[in-house]
Coordinates of C-alpha atoms in Angstrom, one line a residue:
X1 CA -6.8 11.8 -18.1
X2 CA -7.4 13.0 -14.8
X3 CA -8.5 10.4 -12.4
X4 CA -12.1 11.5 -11.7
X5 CA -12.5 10.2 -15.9
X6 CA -11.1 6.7 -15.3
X7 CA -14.5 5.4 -14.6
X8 CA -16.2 7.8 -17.3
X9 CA -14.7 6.0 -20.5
X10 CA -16.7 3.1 -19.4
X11 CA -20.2 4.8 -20.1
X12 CA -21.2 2.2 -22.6
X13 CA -21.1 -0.2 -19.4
X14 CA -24.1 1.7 -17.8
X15 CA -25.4 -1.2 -15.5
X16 CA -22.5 -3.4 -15.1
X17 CA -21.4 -3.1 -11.5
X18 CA -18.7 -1.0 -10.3
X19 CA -19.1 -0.9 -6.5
X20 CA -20.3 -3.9 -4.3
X21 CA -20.7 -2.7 -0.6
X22 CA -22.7 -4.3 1.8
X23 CA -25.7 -5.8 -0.4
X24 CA -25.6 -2.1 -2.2
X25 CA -24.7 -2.1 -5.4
X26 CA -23.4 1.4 -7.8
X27 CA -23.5 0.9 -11.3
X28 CA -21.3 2.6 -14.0
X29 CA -24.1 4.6 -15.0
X30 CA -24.6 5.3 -11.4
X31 CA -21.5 6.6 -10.8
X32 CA -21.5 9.9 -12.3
X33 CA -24.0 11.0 -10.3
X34 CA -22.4 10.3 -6.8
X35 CA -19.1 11.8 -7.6
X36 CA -20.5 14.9 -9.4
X37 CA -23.0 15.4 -6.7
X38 CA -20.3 15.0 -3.9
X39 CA -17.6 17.3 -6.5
X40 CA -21.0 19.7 -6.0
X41 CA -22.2 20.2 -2.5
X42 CA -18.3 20.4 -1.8
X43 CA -18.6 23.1 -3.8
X44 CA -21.3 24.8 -2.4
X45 CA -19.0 24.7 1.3
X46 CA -16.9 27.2 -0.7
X47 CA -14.6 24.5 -1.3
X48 CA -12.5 25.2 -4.9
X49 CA -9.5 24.6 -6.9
X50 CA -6.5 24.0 -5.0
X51 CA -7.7 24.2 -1.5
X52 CA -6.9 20.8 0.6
X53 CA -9.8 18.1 1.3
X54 CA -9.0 15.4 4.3
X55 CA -11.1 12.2 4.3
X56 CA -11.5 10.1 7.6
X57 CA -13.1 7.4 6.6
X58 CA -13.0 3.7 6.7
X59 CA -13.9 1.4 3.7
X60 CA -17.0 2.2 2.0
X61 CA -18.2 3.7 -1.2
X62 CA -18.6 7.3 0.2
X63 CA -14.5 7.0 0.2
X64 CA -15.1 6.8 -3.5
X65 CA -17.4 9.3 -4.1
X66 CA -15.2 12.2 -1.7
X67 CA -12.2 11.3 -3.3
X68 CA -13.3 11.6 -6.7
X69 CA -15.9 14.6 -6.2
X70 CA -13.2 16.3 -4.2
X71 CA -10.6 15.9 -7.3
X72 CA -13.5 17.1 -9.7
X73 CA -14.4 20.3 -8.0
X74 CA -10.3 20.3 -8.1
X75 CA -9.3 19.8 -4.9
X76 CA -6.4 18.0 -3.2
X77 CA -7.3 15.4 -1.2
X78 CA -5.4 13.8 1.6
X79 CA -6.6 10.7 2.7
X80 CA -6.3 10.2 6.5
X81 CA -5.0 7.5 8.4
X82 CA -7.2 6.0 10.6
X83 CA -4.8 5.0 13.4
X84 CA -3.1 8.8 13.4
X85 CA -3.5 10.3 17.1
X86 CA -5.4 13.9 17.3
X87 CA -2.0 15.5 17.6
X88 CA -1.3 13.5 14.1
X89 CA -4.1 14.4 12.6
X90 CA -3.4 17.9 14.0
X91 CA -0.4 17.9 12.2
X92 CA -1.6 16.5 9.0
X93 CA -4.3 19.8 8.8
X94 CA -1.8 21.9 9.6
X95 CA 0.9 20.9 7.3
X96 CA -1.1 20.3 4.5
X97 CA -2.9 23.8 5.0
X98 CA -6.6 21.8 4.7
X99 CA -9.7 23.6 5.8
X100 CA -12.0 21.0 4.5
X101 CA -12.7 17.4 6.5
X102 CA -15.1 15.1 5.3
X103 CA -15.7 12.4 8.5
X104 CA -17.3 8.9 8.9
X105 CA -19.7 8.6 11.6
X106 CA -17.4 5.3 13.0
X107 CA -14.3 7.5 13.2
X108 CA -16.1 8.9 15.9
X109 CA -16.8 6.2 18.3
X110 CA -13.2 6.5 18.7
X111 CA -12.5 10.2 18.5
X112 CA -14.9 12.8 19.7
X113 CA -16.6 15.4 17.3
X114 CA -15.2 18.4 19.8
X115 CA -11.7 17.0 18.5
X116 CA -12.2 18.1 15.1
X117 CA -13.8 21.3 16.2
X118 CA -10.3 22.4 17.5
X119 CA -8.5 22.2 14.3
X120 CA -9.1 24.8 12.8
X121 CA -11.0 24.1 9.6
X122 CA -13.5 26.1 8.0
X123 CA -15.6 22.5 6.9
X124 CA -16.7 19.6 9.2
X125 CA -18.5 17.6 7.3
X126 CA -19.9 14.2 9.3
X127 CA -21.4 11.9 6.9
X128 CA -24.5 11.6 8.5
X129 CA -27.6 9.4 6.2
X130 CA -29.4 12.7 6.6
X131 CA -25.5 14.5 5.1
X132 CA -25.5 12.1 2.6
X133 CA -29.1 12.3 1.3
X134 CA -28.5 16.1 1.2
X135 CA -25.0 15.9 -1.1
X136 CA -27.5 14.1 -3.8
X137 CA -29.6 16.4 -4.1
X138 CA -26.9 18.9 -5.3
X139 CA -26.7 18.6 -8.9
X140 CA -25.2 21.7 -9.8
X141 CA -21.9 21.3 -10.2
X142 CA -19.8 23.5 -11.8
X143 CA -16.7 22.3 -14.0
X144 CA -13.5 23.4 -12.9
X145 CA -10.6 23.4 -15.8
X146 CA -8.3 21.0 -14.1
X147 CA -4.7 20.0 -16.3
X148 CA -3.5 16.3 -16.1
X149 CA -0.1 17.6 -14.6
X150 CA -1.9 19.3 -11.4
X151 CA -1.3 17.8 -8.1
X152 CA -4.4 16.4 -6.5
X153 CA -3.4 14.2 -3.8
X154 CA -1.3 14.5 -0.6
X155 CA -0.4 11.4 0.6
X156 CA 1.5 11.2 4.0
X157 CA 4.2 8.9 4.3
X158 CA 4.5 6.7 7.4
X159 CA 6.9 9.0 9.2
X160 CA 9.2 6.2 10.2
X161 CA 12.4 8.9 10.4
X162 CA 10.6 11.7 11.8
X163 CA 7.0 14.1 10.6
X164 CA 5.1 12.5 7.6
X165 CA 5.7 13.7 4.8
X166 CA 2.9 15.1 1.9
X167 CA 4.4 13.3 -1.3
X168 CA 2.3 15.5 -4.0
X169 CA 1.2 13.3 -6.9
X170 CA -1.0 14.4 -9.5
X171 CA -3.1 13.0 -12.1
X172 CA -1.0 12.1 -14.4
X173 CA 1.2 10.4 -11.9
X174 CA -1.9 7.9 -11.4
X175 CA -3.0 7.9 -15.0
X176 CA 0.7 6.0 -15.7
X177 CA 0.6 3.6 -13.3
X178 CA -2.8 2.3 -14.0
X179 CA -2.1 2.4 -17.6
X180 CA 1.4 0.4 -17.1
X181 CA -0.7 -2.3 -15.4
X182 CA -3.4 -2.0 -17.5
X183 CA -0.5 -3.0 -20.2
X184 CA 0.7 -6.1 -18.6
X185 CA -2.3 -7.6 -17.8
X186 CA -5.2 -8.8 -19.2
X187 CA -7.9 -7.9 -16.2
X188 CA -11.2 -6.3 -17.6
X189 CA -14.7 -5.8 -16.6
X190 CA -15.2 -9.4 -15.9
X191 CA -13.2 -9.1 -13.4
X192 CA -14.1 -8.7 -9.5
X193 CA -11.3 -7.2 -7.4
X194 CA -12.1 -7.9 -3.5
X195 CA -11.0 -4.7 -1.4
X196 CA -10.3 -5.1 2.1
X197 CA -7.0 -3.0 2.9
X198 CA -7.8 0.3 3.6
X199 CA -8.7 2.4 0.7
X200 CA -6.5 5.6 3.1
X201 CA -3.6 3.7 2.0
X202 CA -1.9 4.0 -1.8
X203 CA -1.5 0.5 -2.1
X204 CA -5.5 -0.2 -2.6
X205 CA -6.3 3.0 -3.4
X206 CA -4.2 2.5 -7.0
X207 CA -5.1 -0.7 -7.2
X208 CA -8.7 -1.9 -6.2
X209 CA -10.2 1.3 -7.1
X210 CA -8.5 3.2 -9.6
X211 CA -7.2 0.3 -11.8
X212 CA -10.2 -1.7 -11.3
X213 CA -12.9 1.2 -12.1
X214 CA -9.9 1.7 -15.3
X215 CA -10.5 -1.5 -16.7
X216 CA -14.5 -1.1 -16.2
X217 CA -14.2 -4.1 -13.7
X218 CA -16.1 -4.5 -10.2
X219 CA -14.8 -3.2 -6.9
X220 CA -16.4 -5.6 -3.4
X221 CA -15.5 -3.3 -0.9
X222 CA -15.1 -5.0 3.0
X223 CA -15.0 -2.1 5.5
X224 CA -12.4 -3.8 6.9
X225 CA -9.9 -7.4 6.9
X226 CA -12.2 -10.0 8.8
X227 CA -10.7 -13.4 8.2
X228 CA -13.9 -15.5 8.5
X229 CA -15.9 -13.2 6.1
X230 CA -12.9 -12.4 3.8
X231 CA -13.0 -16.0 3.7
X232 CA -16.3 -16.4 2.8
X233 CA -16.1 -13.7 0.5
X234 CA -13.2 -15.3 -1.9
X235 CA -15.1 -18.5 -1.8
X236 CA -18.5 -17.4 -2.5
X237 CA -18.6 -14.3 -4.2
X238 CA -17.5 -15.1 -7.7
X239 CA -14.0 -12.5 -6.4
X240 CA -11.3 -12.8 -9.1
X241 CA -8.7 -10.4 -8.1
X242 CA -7.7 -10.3 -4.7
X243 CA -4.7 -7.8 -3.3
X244 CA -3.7 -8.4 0.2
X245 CA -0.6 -8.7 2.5
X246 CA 2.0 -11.0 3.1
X247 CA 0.4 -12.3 6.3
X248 CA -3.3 -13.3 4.6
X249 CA -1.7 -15.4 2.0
X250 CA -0.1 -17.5 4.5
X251 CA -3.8 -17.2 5.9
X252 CA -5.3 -18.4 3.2
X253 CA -2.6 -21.2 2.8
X254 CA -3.6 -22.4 6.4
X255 CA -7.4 -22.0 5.6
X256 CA -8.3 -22.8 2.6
X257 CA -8.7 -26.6 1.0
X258 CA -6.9 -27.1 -3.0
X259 CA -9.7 -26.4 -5.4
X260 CA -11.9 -24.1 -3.4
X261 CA -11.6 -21.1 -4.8
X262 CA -13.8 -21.3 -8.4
X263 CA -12.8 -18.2 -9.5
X264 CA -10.2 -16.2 -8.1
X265 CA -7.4 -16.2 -10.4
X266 CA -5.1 -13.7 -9.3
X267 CA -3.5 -12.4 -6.0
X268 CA -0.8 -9.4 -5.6
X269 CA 0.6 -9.0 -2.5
X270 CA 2.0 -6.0 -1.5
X271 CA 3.2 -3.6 1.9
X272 CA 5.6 -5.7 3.1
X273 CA 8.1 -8.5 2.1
X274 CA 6.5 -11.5 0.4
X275 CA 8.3 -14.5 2.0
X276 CA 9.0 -17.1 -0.8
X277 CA 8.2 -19.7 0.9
X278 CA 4.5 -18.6 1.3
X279 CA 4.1 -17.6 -2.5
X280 CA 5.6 -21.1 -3.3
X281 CA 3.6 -22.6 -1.3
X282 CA 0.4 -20.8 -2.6
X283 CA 0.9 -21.2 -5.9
X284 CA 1.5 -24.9 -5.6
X285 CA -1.7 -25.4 -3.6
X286 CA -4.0 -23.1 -5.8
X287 CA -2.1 -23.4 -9.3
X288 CA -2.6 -19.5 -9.9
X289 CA -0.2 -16.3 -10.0
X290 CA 0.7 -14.8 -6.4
X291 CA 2.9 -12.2 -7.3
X292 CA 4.8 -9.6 -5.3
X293 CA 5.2 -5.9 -6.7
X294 CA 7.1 -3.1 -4.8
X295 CA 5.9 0.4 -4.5
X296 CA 5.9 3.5 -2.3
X297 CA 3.5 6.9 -1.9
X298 CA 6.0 8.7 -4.0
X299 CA 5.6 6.1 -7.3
X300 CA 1.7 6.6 -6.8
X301 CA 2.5 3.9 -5.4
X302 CA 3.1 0.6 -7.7
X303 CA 6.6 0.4 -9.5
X304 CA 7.7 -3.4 -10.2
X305 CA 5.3 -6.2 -10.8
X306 CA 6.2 -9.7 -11.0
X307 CA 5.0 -10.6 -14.6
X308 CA 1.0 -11.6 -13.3
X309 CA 0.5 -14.2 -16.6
X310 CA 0.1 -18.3 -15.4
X311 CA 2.7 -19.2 -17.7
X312 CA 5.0 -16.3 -17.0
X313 CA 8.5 -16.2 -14.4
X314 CA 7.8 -15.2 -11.2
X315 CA 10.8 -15.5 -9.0
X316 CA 10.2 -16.0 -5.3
X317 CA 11.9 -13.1 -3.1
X318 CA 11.9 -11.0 -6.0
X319 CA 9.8 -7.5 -6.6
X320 CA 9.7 -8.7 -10.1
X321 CA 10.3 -5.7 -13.1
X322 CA 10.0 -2.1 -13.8
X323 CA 6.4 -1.4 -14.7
X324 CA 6.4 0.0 -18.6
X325 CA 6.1 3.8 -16.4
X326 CA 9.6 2.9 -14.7
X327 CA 12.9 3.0 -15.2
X328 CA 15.0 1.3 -12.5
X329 CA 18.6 1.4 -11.6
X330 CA 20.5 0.0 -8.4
X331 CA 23.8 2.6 -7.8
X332 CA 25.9 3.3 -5.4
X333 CA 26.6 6.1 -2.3
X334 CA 28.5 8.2 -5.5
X335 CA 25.2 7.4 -7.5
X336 CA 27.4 5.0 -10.1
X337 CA 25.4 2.0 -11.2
X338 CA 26.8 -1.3 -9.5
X339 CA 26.8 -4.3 -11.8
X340 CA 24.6 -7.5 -11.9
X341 CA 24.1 -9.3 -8.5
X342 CA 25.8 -6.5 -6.5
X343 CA 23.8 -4.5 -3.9
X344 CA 23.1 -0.5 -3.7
X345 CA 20.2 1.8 -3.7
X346 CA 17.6 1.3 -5.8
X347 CA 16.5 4.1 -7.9
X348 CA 13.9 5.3 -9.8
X349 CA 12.3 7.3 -12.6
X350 CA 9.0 7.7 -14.6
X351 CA 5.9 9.6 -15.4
X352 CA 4.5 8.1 -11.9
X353 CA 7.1 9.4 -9.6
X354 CA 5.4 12.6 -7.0
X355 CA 6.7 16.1 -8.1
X356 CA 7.8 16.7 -4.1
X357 CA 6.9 16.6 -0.7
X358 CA 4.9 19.5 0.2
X359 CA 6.2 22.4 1.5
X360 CA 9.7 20.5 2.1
X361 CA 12.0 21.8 -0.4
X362 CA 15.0 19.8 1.2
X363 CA 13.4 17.1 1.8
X364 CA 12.8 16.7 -2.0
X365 CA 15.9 17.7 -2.8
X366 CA 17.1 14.7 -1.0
X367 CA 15.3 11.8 -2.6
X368 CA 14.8 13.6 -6.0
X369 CA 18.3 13.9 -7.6
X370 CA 18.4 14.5 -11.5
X371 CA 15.5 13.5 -11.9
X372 CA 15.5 10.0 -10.1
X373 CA 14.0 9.3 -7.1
X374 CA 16.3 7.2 -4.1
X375 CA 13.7 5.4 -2.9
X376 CA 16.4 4.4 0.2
X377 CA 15.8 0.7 -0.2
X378 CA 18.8 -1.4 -1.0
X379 CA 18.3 -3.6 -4.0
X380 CA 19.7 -6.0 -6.3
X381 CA 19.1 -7.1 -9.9
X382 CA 19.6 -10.7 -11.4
X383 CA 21.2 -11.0 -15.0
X384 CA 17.0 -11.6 -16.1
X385 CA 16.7 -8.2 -15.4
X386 CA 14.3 -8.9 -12.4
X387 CA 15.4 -7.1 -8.5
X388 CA 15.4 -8.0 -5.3
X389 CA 15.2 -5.8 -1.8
X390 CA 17.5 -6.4 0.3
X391 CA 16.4 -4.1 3.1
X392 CA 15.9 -0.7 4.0
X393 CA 19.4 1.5 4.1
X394 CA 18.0 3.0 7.7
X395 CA 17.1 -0.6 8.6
X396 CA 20.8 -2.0 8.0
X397 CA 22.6 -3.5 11.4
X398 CA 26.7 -2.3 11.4
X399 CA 27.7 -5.0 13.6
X400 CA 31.7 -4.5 14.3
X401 CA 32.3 -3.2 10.5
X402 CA 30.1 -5.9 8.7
X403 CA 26.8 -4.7 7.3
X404 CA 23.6 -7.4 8.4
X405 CA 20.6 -6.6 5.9
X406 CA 17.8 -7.9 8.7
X407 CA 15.5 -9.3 5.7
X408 CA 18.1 -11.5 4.8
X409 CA 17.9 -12.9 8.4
X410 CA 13.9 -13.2 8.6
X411 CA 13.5 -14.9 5.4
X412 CA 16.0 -17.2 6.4
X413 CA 14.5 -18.1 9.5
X414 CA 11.1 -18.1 8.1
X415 CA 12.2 -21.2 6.5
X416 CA 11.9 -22.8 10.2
X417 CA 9.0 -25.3 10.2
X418 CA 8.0 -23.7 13.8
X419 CA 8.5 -20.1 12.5
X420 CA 5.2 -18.2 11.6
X421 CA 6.4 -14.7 11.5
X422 CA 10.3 -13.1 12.0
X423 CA 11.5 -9.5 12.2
X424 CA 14.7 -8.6 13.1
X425 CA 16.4 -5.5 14.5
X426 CA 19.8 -4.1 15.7
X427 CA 20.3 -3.2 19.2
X428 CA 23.2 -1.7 21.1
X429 CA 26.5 -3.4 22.1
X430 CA 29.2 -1.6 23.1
X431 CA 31.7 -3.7 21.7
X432 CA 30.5 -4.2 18.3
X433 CA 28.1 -1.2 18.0
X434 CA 25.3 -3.7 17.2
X435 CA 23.6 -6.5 17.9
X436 CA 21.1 -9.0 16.0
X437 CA 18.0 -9.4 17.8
X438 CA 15.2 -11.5 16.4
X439 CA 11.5 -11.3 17.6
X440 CA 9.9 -14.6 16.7
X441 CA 6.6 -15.8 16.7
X442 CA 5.9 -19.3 16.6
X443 CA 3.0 -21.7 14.6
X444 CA 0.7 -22.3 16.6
X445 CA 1.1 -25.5 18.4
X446 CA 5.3 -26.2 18.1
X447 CA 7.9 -24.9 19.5
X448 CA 11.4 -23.7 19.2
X449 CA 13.7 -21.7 21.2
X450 CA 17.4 -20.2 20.9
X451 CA 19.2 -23.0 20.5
X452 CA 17.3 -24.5 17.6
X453 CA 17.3 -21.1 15.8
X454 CA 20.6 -20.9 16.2
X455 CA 21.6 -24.0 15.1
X456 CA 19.3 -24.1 11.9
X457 CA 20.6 -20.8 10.8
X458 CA 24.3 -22.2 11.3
X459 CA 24.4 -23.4 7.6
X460 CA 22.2 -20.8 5.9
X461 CA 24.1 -17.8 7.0
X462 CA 27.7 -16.2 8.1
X463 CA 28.2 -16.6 11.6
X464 CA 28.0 -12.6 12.3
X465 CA 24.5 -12.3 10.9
X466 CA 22.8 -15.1 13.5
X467 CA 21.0 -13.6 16.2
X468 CA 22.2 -13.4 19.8
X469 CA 19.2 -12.5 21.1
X470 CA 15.8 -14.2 20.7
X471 CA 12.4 -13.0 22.0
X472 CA 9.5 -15.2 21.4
X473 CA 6.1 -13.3 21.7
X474 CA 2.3 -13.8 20.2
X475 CA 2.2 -10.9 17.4
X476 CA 4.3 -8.3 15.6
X477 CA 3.4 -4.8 15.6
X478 CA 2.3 -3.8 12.6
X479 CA 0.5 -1.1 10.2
X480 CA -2.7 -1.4 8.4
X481 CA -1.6 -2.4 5.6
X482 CA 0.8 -5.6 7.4
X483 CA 4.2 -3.9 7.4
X484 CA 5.8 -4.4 10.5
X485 CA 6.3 -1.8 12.8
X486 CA 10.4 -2.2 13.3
X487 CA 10.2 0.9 15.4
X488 CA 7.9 0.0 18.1
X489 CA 10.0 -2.9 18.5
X490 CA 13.4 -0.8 18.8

């Protein structure tokens, strides 16, 4: 099934909603119109099978509609990041060999048409009301023969250890992980997923749009994360299904009184580590699943789930298990599988794991070894069968021969009444190579400093792992989607 059909086996649910946006509302039988007519008048730009689409775009149903028709008239289509500098986005078009942009007319308040007009592409296509009046009145497409196995997305990786990287997924790759969580849960067109990540990244793309428009369900798209009307969203808007990130659960758990929310009765979080302390402390107050999952671009993106049932285990500060897609195995720097408990690189395989990185042949060879992919995270499993992250392998502090996994160290001190948020990094010593430095910021109202820190960590870890060095500041740098940004702070 390619992913442009997902929505199409749910004909028979002709005027049930699919897309919420702004008091505008698409309807399954609606549907098919937009993305054929979009699949269409990208046609008619001379746009065909194989060449590369970019969308620039925040939030909103013409996402949708671009991504789908560009897949139909069998494009690839690389979703841009909205916070990627001209010379990114230079890059991006470059590397991916694009010569097709489809733009939102608020990408540029920030970034000026004339921009665009130096890269290069054969299409600039500003979506415009008068633009998007003319793409529906092109209802002549022409079907293209597309096979599941054909790569139809580029999605750049963050770049965290040097240029982004195009993971190539194709349909099929998307088709299994919907499916494997369509398997272990029992969502379906009653349901209301609430969307406010950004559709750019994998994470919501997978999961508000193409799982939810899977199951026949309804998509309430926010342009963007706006706390107060997020808020007033989840309360008010009859939202069951809500994905987020670690820091709008402890949000929530701040804002939100028991027994307010009448019918949410799910929430994934995802993109960064889910502290167990704020998915104990959710579940108590609201008496329904939070549960973590782990992913990345190259898994399309979702690979282990916390099981999402009320009466099922979910273990706090674990990732949960393989989806029914994955296979999942924790090995060591000769690639031998370490036993229960001990740490190593998780590993994975299944029918949702990219076929490469575009035009990187070593770079694939790298991360793809017979036939698993080293996702470089290092990992544990309990003897339940469920795994943990232990950090990243580039992220690991060597501090005078001992190894420091710097998640280890911020979940601890996250247990710290006064401690809101924790990241921790290595920094240079010239006597022990590293050092642990924690960046802290503090609950609003209390206070800690040094000291404290130090003294509540005494008992919770070895003396080598506690931090030297604190700094206390107002935020964390972070990504869209709520990872930190360790790199900015190095």
């Amino acid at each position: 099934m390619k992913i442009y059909e997902f929505f199409e086996k749910n004909a028979g649910l002709k005027d049930h909603v699919a897309i919420k946006f702004k008091g505008e509302t698409i309807t399954y039988g609606d549907l098919p119109k937009y993305v054929n007519s979009y699949a269409a008048y990208l046609q008619s730009l001379g746009v065909k099978k194989g060449d590369k689409v970019i969308l620039s775009m925040p939030n909103c149903p013409e996402f949708v509609f671009s991504y789908l028709g560009s897949a139909k008239a069998g494009a690839v289509t690389i979703p841009l990041n909205l916070m990627y500098t001209m010379e990114e986005i230079q890059y991006v078009v470059k590397e991916s060999e694009a010569d097709t942009i489809v733009v939102h007319p608020v990408v540029l308040k920030n970034v000026d048409i004339s921009a665009f007009g130096k890269l290069n592409l054969k299409n600039i296509v500003v979506l415009s009301d008068d633009t998007k009046k003319k793409i529906m009145e092109h209802d002549d497409f022409k079907q293209v023969e597309i096979d599941d196995d054909e790569v139809c997305t580029y999605l750049y990786t963050s770049g965290t250890t040097g240029k982004p990287k195009g993971a190539m997924l194709t349909h099929r790759n998307f088709e299994a992980d919907v499916v494997a969580m369509d398997e272990i849960s029992d969502l379906g067109p009653d349901d209301n997923f609430l969307c406010v990540l950004p559709l750019f990244h994998s994470f919501s793309w997978t999961v508000n749009v193409l799982f939810a428009l899977y199951l026949g369900s309804t998509v309430t798209i926010k342009d963007n994360f706006m706390p107060k009307d997020t808020l007033e969203t989840l309360l008010n808007e009859d939202i069951t299904v809500f994905c987020g990130v670690p820091s709008i659960f402890a949000f929530l758990i701040r804002m939100v009184e028991k027994g307010q929310f009448k019918a949410l009765r799910l929430a994934i979080s995802g993109g960064a580590p889910l502290a167990p302390e704020v998915q104990r402390g959710f579940e108590e107050k609201f008496n329904f699943p939070l549960v973590e999952g782990y992913g990345l671009s190259e898994a399309a993106p979702v690979a282990m789930l916390n099981p999402l049932g009320v009466d099922e285990i979910r273990k706090p500060g674990s990732i949960g298990l393989p989806l029914p897609c994955n296979e999942a195995k924790i090995v060591d720097e000769y690639n031998n599988e370490v036993p229960v408990g001990e740490v190593g690189e998780l590993i994975l395989k299944g029918s949702n794991i990219m076929v490469g990185y575009h035009n990187m042949p070593e770079e694939t060879e790298k991360v793809l070894r017979n036939g698993w992919l080293h996702t470089g995270d290092v990992a544990k499993k309990d003897e339940d069968g469920y795994y943990y992250i232990v950090d990243r392998l580039k992220d690991m502090i060597i501090l005078g021969g001992f190894n420091v996994y710097p998640r280890e160290v911020e979940e601890a001190l996250m247990e710290h009444p006064a401690v809101r948020e924790a990241a921790v990094i290595g920094v240079g010593d010239k006597y022990k190579g590293e050092e642990v430095k924690a960046f802290i910021v503090l609950e609003d109202g209390m206070t800690a400093d040094r000291k404290e820190l130090q003294n509540f960590l005494h008992d919770k870890l070895a003396k080598y792992k506690i931090p030297k060095i604190f700094e206390f500041v107002n935020e964390l740098p972070k990504s869209p989607t709520g990872k930190v940004l360790k790199k900015l702070l190095k």
